CSV table of N, CA and C in Angstrom, one decimal:
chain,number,residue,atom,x,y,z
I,9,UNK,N,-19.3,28.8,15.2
I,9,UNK,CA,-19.2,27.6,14.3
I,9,UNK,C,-20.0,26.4,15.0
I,10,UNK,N,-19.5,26.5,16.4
I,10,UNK,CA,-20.5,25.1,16.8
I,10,UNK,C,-21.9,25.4,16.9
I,11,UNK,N,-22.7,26.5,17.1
I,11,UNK,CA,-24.2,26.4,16.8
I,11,UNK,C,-24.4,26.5,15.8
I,12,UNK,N,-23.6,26.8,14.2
I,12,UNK,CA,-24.1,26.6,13.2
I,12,UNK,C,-25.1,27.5,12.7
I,13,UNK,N,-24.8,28.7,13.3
I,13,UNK,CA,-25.6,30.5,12.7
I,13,UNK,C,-25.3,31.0,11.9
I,14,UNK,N,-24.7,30.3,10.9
I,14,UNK,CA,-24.2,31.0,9.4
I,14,UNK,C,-24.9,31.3,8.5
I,15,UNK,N,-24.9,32.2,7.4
I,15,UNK,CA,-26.3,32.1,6.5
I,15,UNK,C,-26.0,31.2,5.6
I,16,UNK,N,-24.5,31.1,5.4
I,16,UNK,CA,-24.0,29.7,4.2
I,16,UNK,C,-23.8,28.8,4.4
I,17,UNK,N,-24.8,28.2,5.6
I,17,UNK,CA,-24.4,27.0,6.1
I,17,UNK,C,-23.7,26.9,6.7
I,18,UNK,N,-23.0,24.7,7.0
I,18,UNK,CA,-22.1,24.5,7.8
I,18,UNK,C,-20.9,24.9,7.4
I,19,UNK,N,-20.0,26.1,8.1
I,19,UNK,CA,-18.5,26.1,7.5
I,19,UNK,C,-17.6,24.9,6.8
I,20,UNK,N,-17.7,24.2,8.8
I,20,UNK,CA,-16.6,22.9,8.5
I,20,UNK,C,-17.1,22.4,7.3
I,21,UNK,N,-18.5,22.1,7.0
I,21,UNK,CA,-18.8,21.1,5.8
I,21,UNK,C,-18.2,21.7,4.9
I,22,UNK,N,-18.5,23.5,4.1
I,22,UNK,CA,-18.5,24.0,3.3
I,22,UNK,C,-16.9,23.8,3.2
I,23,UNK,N,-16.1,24.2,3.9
I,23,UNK,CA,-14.3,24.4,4.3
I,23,UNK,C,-14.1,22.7,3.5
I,24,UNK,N,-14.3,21.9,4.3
I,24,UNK,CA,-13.9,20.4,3.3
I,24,UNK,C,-14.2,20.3,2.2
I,25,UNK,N,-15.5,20.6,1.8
I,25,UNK,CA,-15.7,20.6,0.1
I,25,UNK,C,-14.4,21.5,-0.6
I,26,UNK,N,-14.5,22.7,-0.2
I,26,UNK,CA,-13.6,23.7,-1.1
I,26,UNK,C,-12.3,22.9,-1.0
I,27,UNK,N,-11.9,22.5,-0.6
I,27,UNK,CA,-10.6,21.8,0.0
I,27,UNK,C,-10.3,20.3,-1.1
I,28,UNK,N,-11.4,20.3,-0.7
I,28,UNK,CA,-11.4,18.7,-2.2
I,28,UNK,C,-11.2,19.3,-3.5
I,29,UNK,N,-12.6,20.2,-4.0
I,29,UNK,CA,-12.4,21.2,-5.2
I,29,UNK,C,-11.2,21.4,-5.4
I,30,UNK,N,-10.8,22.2,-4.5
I,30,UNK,CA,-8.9,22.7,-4.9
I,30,UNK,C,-7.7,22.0,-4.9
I,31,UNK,N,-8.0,21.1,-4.6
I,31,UNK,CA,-7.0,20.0,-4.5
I,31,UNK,C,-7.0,19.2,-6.0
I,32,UNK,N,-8.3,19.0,-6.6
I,32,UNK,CA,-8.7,18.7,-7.8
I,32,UNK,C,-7.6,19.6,-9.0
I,33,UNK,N,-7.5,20.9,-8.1
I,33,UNK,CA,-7.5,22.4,-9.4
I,33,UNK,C,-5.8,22.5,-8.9
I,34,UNK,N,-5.0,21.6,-8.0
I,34,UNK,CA,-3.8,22.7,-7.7
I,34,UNK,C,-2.9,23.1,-9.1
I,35,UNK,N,-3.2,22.0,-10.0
I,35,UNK,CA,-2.0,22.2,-11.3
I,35,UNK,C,-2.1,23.9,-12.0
I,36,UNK,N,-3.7,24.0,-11.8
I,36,UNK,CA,-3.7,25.5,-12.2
I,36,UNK,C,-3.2,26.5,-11.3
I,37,UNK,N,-3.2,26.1,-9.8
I,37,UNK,CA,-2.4,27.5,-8.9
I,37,UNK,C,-1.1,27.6,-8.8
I,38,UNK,N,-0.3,26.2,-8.7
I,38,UNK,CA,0.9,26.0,-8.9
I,38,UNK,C,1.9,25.9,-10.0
I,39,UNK,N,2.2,26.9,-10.0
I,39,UNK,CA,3.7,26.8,-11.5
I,39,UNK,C,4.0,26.2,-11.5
I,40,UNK,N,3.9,25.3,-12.7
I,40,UNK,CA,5.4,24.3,-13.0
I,40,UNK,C,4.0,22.7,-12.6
I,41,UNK,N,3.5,22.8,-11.9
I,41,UNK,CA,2.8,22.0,-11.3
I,41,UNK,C,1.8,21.0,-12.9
I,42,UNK,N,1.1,20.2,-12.6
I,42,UNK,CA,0.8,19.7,-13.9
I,42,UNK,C,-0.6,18.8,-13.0
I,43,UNK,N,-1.5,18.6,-13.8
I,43,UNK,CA,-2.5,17.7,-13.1
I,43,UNK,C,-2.2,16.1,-13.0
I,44,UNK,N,-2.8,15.7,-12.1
I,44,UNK,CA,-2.5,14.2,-11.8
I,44,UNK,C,-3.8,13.4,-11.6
I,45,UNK,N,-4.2,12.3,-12.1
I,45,UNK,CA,-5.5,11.7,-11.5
I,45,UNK,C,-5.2,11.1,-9.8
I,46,UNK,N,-5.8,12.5,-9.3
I,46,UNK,CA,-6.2,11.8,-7.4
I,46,UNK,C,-6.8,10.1,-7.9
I,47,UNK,N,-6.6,9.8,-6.6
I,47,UNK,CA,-7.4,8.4,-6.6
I,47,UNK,C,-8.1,8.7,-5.2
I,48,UNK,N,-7.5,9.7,-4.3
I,48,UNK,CA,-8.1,9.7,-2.9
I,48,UNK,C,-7.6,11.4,-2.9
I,49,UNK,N,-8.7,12.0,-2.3
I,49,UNK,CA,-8.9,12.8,-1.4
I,49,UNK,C,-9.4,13.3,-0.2
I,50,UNK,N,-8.9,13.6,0.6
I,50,UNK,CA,-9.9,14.0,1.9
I,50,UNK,C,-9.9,14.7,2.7
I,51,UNK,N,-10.4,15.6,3.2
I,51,UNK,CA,-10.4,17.1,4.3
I,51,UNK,C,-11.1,16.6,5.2
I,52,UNK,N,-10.5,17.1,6.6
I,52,UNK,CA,-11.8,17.1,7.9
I,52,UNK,C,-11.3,18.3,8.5
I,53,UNK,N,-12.3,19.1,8.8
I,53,UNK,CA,-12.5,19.9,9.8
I,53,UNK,C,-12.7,19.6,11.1
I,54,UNK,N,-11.5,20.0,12.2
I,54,UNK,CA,-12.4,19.6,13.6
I,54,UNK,C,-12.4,20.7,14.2
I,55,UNK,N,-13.4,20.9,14.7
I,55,UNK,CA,-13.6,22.2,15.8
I,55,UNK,C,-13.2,21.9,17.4
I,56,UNK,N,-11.7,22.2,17.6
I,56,UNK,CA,-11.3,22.4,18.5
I,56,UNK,C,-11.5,23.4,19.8
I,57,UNK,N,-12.5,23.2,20.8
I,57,UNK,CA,-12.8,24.4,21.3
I,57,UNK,C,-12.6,24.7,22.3
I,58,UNK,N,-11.5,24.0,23.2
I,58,UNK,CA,-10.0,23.8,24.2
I,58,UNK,C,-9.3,24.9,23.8
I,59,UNK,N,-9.2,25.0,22.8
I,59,UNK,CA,-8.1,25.3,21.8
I,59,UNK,C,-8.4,26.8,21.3
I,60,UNK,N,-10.2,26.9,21.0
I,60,UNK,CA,-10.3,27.5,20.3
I,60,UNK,C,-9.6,27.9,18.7
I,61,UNK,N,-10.3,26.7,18.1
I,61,UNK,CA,-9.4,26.9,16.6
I,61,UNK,C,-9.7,25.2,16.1
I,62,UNK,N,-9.9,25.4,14.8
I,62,UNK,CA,-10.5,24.4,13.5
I,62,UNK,C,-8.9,23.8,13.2
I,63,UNK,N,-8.9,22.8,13.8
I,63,UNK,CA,-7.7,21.8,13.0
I,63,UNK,C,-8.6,20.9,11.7
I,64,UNK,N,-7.3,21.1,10.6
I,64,UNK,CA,-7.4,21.1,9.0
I,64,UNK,C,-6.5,20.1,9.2
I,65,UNK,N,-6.7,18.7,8.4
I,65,UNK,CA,-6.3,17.2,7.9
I,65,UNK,C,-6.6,17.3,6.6
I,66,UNK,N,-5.8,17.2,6.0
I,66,UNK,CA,-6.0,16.9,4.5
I,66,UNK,C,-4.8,15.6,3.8
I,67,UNK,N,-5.5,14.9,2.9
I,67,UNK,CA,-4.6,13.7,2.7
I,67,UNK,C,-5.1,13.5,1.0
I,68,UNK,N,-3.9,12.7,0.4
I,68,UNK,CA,-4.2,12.9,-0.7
I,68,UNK,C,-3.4,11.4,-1.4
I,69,UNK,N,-4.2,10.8,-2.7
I,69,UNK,CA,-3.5,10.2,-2.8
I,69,UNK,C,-3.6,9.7,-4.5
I,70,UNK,N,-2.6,9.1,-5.3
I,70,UNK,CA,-2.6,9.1,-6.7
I,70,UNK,C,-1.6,7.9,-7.3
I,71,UNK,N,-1.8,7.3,-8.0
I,71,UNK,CA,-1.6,6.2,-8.9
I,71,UNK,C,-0.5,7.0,-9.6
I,72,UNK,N,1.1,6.6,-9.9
I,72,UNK,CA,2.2,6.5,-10.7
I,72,UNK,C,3.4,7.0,-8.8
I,73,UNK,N,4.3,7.7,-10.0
I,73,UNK,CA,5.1,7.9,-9.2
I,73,UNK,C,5.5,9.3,-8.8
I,74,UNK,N,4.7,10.4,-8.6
I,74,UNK,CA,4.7,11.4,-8.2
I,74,UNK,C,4.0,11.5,-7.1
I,75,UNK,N,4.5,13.0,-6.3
I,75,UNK,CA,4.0,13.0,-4.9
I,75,UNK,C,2.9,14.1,-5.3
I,76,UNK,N,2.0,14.1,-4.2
I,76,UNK,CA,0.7,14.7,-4.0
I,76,UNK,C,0.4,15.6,-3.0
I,77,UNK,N,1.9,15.6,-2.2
I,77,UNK,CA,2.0,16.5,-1.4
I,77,UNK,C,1.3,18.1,-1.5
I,78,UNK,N,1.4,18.7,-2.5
I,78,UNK,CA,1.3,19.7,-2.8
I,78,UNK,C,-0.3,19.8,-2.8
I,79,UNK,N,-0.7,19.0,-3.7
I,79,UNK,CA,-3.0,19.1,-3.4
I,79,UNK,C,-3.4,18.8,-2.1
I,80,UNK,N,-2.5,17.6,-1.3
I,80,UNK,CA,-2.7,17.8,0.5
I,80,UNK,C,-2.9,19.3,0.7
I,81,UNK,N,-1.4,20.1,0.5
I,81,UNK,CA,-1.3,21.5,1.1
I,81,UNK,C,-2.0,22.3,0.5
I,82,UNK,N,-3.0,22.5,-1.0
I,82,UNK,CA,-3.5,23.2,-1.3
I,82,UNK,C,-5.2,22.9,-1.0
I,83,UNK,N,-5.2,21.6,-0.8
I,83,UNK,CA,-6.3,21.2,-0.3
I,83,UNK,C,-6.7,21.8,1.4
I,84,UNK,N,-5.6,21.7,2.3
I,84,UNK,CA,-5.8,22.2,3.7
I,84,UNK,C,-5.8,24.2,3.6
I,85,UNK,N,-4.8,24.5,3.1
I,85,UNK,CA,-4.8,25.5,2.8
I,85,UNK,C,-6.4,26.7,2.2
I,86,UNK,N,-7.2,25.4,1.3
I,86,UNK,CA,-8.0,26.4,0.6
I,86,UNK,C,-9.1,26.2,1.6
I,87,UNK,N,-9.3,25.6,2.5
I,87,UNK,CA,-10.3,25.0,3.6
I,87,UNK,C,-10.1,25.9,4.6
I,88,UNK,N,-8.8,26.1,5.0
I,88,UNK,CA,-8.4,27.4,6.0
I,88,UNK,C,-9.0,28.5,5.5
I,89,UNK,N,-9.1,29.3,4.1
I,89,UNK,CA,-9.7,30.6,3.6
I,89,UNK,C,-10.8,30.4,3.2
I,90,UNK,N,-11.6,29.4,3.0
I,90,UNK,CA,-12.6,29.1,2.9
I,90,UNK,C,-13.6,29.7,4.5
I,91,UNK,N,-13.0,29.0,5.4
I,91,UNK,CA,-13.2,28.7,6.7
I,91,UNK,C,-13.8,31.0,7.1
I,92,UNK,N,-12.2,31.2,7.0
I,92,UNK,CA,-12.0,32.9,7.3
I,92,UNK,C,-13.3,33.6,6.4
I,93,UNK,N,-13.5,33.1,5.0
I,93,UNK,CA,-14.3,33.9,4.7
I,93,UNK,C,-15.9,34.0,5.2
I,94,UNK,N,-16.6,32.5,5.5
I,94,UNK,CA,-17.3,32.4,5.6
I,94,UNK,C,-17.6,32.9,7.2
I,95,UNK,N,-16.7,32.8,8.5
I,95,UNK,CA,-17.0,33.2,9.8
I,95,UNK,C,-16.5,34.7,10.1
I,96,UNK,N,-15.4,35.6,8.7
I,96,UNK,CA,-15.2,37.1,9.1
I,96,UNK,C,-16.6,38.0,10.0
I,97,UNK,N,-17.4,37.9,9.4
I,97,UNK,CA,-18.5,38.5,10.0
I,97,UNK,C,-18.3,38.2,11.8
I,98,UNK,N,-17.8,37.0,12.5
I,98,UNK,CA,-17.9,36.8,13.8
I,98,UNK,C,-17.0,37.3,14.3
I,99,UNK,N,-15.6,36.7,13.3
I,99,UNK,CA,-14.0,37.1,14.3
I,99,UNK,C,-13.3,37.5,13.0
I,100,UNK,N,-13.3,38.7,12.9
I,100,UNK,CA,-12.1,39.6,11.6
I,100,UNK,C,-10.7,39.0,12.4
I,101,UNK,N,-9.9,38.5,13.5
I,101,UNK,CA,-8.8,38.6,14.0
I,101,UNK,C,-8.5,37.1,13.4
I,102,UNK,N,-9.6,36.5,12.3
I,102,UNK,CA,-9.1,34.9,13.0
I,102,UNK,C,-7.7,34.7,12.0
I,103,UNK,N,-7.3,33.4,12.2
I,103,UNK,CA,-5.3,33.7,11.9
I,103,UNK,C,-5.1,32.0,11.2
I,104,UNK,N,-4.4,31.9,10.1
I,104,UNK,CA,-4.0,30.7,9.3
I,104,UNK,C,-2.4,30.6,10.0
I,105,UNK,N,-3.0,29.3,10.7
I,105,UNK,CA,-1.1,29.1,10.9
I,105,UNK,C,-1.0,27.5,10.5
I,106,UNK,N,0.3,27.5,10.8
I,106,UNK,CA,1.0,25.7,11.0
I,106,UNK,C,0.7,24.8,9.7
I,107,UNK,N,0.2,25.4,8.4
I,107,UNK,CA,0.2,24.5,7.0
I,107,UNK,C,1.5,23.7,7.2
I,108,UNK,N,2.0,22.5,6.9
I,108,UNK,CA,2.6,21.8,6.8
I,108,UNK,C,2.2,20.4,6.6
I,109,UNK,N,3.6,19.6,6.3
I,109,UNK,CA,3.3,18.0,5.7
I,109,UNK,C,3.7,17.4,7.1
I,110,UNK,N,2.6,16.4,7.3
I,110,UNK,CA,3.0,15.6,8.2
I,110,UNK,C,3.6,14.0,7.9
I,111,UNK,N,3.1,13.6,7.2
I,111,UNK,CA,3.7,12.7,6.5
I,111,UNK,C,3.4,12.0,5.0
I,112,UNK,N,4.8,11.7,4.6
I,112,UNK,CA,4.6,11.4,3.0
I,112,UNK,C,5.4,10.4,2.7
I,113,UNK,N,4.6,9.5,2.0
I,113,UNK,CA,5.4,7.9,1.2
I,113,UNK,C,4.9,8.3,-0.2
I,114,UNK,N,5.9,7.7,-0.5
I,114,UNK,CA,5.8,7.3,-2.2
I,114,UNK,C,7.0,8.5,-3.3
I,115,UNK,N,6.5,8.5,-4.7
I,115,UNK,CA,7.1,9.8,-5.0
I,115,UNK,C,8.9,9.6,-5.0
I,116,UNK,N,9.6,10.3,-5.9
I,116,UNK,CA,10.6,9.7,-5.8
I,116,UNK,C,11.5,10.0,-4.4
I,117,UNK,N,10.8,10.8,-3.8
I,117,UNK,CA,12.1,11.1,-2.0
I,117,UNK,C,11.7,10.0,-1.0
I,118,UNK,N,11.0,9.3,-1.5
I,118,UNK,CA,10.5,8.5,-0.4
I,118,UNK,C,9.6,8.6,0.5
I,119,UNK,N,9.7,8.4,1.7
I,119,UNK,CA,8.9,8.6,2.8
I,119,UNK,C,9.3,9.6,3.8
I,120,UNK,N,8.5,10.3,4.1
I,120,UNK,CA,8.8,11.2,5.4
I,120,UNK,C,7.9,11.4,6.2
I,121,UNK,N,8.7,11.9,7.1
I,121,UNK,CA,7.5,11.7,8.6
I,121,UNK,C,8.1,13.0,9.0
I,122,UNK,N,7.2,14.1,9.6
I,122,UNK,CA,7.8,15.2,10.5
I,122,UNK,C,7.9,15.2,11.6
I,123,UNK,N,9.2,15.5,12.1
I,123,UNK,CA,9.6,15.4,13.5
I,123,UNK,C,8.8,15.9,14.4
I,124,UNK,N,8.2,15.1,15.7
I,124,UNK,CA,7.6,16.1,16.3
I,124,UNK,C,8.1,17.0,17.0
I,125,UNK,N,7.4,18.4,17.7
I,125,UNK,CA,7.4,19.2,18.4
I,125,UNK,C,6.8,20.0,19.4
């Protein structure tokens, strides 16, 4: 990923786009779910290489009173398999973990923050 020898381009770039796209689209993947006008979306890919492994940020945001939580997670989520498909050819082993919310205001529960660990 960091030299950028893909035939489809930049992953991380390509992984954020899909991530926005789907975030746009969650009402259709989630039941019960319904569309909402985003006002803000945003994915970053960072190539962690300490670590070895692409930390996924995704943030999301929308005018009334519902939460958005869910196109964050479908937004990081579709960036993660975006990410696998495009580098399987390098590493078949690579591995989706840790999706979760880190923090959320608004919406009727309020605000939350995840505890760290």
């Amino acid at each position: 990923i960091r030299d950028q020898g893909f035939a489809k381009g930049d992953p991380l770039a390509v992984a954020e786009l899909a991530g926005v796209q789907a975030a746009k689209r969650t009402w259709e993947l989630i039941p019960l779910a319904h569309p909402l006008a985003l006002t803000h979306i945003e994915v970053t890919c960072t190539l962690n290489l300490t670590k070895r492994r692409v930390d996924i940020t995704a943030s999301a945001r929308c005018r009334g009173e519902t939460g958005v939580e869910m196109e964050a997670l479908t937004a990081a989520a579709a960036a993660a398999l975006t990410l696998i498909d495009m580098c399987k050819a390098a590493d078949r082993a690579m591995t989706v973990t840790d999706l979760h919310i880190v923090e959320k205001s608004g919406g009727r529960s309020g605000t939350y923050r995840r505890p760290a660990r």
